[in-house]
GROMACS .gro file of C-alpha atoms in nm:
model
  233
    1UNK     CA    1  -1.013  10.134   3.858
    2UNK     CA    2  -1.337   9.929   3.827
    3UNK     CA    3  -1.245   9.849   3.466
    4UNK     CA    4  -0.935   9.733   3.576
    5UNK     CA    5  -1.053   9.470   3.863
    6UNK     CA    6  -1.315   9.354   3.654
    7UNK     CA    7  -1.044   9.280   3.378
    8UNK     CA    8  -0.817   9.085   3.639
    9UNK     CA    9  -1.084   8.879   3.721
   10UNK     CA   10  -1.189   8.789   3.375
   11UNK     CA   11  -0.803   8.696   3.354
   12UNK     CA   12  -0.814   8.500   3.674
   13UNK     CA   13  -1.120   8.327   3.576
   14UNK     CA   14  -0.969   8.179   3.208
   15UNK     CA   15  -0.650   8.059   3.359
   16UNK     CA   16  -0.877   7.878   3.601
   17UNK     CA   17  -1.083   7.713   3.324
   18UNK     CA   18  -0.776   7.679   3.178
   19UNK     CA   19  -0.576   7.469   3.434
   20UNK     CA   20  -0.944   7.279   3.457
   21UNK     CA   21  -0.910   7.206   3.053
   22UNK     CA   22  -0.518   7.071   3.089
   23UNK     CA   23  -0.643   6.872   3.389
   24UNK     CA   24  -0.944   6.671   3.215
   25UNK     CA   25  -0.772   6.619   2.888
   26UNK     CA   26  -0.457   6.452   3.120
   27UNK     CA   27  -0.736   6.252   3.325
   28UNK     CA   28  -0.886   6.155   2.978
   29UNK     CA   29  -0.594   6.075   2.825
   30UNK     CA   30  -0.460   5.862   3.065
   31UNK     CA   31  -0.758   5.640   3.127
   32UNK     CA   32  -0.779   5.596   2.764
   33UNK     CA   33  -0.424   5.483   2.737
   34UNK     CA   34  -0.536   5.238   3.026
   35UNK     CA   35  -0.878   5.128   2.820
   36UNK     CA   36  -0.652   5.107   2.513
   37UNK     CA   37  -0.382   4.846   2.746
   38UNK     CA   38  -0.689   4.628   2.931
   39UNK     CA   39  -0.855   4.641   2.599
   40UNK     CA   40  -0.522   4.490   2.410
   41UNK     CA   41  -0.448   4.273   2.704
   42UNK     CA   42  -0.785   4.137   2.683
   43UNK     CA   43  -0.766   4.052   2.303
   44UNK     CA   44  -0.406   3.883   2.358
   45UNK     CA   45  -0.576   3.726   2.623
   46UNK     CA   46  -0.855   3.586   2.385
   47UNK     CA   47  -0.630   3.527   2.118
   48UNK     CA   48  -0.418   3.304   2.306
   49UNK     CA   49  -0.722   3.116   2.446
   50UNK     CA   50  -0.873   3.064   2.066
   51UNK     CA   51  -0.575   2.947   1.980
   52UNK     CA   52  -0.520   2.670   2.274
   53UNK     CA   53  -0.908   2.603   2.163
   54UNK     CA   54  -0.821   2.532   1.815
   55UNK     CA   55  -0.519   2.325   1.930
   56UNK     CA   56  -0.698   2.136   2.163
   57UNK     CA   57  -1.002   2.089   1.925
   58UNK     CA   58  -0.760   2.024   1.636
   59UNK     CA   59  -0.621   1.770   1.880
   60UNK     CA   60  -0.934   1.648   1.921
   61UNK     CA   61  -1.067   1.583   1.577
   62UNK     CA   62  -0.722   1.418   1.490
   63UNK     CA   63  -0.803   1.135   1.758
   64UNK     CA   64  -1.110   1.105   1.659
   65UNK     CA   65  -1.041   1.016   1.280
   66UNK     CA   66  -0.751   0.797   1.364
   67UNK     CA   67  -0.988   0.615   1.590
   68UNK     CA   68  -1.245   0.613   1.338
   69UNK     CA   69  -1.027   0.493   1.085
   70UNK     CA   70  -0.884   0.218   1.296
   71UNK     CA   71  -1.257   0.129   1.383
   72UNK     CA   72  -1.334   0.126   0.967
   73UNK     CA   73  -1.002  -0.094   0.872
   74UNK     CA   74  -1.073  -0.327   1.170
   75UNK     CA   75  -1.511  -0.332   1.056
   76UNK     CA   76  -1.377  -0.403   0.691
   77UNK     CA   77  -1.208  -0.709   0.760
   78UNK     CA   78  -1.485  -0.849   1.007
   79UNK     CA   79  -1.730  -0.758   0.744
   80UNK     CA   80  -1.500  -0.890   0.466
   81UNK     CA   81  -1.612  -1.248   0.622
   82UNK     CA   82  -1.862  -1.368   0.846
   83UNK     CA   83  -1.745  -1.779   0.839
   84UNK     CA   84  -1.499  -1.931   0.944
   85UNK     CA   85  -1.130  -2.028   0.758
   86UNK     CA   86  -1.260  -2.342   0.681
   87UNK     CA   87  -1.635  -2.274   0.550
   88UNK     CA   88  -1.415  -2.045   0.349
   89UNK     CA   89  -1.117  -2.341   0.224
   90UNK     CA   90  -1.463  -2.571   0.205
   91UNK     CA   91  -1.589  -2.330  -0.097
   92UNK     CA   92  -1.246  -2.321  -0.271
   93UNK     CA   93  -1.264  -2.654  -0.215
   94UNK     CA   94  -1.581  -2.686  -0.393
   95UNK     CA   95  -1.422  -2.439  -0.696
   96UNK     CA   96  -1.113  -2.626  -0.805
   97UNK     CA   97  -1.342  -2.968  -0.801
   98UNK     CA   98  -1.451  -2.910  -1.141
   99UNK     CA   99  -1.142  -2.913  -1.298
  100UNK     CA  100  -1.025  -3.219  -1.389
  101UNK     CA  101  -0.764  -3.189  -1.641
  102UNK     CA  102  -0.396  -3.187  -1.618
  103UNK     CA  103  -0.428  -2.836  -1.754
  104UNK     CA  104  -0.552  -2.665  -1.419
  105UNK     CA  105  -0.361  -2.607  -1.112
  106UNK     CA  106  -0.399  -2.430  -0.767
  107UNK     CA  107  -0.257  -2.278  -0.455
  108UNK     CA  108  -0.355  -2.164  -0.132
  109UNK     CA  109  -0.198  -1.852  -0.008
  110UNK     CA  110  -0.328  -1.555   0.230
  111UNK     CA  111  -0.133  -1.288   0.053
  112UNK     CA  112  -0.218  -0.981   0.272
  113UNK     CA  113  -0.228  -1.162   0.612
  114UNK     CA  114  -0.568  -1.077   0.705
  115UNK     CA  115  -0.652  -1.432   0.784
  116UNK     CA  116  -0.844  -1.473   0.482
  117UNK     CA  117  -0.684  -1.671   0.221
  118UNK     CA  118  -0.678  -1.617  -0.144
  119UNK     CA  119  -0.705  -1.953  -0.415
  120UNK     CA  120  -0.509  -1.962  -0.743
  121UNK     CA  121  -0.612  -2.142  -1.002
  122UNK     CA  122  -0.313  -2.167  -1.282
  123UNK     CA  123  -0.435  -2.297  -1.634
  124UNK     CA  124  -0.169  -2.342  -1.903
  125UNK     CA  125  -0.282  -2.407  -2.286
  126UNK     CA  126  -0.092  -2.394  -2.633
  127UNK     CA  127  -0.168  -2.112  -2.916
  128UNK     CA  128  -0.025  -2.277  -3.209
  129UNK     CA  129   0.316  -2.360  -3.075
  130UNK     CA  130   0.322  -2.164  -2.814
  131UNK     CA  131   0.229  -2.191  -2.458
  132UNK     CA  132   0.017  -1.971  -2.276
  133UNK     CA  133  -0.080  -1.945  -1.883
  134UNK     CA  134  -0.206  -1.769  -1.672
  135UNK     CA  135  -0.283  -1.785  -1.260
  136UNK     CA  136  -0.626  -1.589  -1.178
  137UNK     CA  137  -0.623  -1.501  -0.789
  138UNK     CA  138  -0.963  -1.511  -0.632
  139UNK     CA  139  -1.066  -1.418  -0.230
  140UNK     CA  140  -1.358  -1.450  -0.030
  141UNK     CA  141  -1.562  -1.117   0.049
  142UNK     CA  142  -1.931  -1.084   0.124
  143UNK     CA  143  -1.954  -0.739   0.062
  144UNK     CA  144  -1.805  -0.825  -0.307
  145UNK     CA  145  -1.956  -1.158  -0.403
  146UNK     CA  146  -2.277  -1.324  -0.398
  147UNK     CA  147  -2.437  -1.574  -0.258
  148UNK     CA  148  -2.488  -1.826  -0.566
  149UNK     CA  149  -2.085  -1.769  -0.629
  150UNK     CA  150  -2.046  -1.845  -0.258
  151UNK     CA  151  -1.889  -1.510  -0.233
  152UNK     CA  152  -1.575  -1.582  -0.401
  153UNK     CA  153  -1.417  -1.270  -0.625
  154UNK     CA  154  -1.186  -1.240  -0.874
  155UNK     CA  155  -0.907  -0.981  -0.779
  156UNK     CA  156  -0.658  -1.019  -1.049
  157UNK     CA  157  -0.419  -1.245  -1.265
  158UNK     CA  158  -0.056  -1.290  -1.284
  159UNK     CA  159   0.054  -1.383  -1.620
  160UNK     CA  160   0.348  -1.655  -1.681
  161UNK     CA  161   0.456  -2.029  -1.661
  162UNK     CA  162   0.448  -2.117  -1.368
  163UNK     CA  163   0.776  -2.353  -1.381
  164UNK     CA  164   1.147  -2.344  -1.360
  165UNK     CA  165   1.155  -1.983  -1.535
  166UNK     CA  166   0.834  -1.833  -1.385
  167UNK     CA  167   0.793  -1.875  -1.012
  168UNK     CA  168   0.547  -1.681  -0.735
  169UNK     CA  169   0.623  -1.593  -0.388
  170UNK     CA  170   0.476  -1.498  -0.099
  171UNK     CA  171   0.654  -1.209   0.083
  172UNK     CA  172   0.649  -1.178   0.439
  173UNK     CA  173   0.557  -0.825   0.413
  174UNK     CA  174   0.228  -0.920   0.230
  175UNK     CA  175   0.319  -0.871  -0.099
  176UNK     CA  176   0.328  -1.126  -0.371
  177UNK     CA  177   0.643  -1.115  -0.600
  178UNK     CA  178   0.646  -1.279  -0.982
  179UNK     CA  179   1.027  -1.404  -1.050
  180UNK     CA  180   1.077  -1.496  -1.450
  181UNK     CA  181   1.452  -1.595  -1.554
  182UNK     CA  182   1.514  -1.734  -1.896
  183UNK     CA  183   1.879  -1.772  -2.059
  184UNK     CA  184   2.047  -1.490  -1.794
  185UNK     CA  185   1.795  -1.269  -1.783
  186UNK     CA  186   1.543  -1.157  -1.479
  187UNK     CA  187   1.248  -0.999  -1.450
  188UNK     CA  188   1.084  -0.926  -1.082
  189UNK     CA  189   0.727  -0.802  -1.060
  190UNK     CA  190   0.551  -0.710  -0.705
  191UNK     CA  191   0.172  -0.699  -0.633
  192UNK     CA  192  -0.014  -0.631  -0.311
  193UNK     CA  193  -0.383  -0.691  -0.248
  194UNK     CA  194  -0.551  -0.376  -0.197
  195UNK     CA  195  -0.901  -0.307  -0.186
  196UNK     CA  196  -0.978  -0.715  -0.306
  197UNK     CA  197  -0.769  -0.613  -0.652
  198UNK     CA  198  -0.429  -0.734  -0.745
  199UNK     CA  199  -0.224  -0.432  -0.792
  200UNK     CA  200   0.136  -0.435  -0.982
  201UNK     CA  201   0.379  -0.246  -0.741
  202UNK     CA  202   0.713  -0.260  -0.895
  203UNK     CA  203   0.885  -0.424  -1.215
  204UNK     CA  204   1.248  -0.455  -1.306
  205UNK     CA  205   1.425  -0.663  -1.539
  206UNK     CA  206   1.804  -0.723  -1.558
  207UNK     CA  207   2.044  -0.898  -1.709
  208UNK     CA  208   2.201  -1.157  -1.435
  209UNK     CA  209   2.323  -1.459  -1.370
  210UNK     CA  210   2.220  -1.534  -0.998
  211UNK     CA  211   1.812  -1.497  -1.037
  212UNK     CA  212   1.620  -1.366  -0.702
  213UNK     CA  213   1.413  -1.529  -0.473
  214UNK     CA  214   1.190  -1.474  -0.247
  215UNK     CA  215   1.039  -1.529   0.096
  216UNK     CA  216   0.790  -1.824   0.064
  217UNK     CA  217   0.775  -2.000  -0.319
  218UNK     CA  218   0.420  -2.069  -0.389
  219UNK     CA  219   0.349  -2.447  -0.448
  220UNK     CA  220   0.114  -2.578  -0.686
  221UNK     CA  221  -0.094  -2.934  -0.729
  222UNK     CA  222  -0.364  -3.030  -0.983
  223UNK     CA  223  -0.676  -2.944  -0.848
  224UNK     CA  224  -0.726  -3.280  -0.841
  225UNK     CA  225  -0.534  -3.310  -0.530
  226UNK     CA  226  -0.698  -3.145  -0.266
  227UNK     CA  227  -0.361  -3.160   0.015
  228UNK     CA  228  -0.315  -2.829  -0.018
  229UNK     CA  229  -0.652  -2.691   0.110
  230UNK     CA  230  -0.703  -2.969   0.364
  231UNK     CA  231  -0.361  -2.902   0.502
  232UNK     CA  232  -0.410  -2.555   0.531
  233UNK     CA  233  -0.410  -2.361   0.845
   0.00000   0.00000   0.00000
């Protein structure tokens, strides 16, 4: 009989350690399930925040270069020239004054409309029987030129007569177009001043009978006659 009590209570005993077990591995279970959800909650919660961060920082450093780039384009033309339009007209002035001959020709045109304007000089020649020309563009920049040049730069050439068949324009959009027609055919070149260089854009030639134009022609005088620059404004 004693063997028998003692054996009930060793029974007794396990299924209470037992129901003890089943009970701490459901406690356990269940406040990992809730570590596991605070825990992922947490990281969606920093994930989302990183990425309104990035956005906003993103946002941020986007301003920032547009503003410095506006702040660069708007240095580079106040750098580009500290005189005035006129000091500047009074060098070209002072350029086209040594040519005397029939031969040499000018213009006064601010291409890119940065309120700095840019002197052609055309000269025409003959090779043999032929007739050559050609009109070199020049601008004022004192981060360019010197001093003893009065800071005057070359920034290209156009090539061409500059006549009935060949003539230059000045586009509204600040662009410079080349428009050569000879016995019904045309041929159309654009430039634009970038980075003080003359820079072809776009060429086409056609056969045609009705030759372009363009915004502005270009008018030239012998450098002789100064009306151009002293009328300019």
């Amino acid at each position: 009989m004693e063997n028998q009590k003692n054996s009930k209570g060793i029974i007794a005993l396990l299924v209470v350690i037992i129901v003890i077990l089943l009970a701490l591995v459901v406690l356990i279970g269940t406040g990992m399930v809730s570590f596991k959800s605070s825990t992922s909650a947490n990281n969606q919660q920093n994930s989302g925040n990183n990425i309104v961060n990035n956005e906003q920082s993103n946002t941020i450093n986007e301003t920032n270069d547009i503003d410095n780039n506006a702040n660069s384009s708007s240095n580079a033309v106040s750098q580009k020239s500290s005189v005035s339009k006129s000091q500047i007209l009074s060098y070209y002035k002072e350029r086209i004054s040594a040519f005397s001959d029939s031969n040499h020709q000018y213009s006064i045109i601010d291409i890119n409309n940065d309120d700095i304007p840019e002197l052609f000089i055309y000269v025409t020649g003959r090779l043999g029987n032929q007739i050559i020309a050609d009109t070199s563009v020049f601008t004022y920049d004192e981060n360019k030129g010197d001093k003893s040049n009065n800071y005057i730069v070359g920034v290209g050439t156009v090539s061409g007569r500059i006549d009935n068949d060949t003539i230059l324009y000045k586009m509204n959009d600040g662009r410079l177009l080349s428009v050569h027609g000879h016995m019904g055919y045309e041929s159309t070149t654009y430039f634009k001043l970038e980075n003080d260089w003359l820079i072809r854009t776009d060429f086409a030639s056609k056969q045609t009978d009705n030759y372009m134009s363009g915004d502005n022609a270009i008018q030239f005088k012998p450098c002789t006659d100064t009306s151009l620059i002293d009328n300019f404004s």
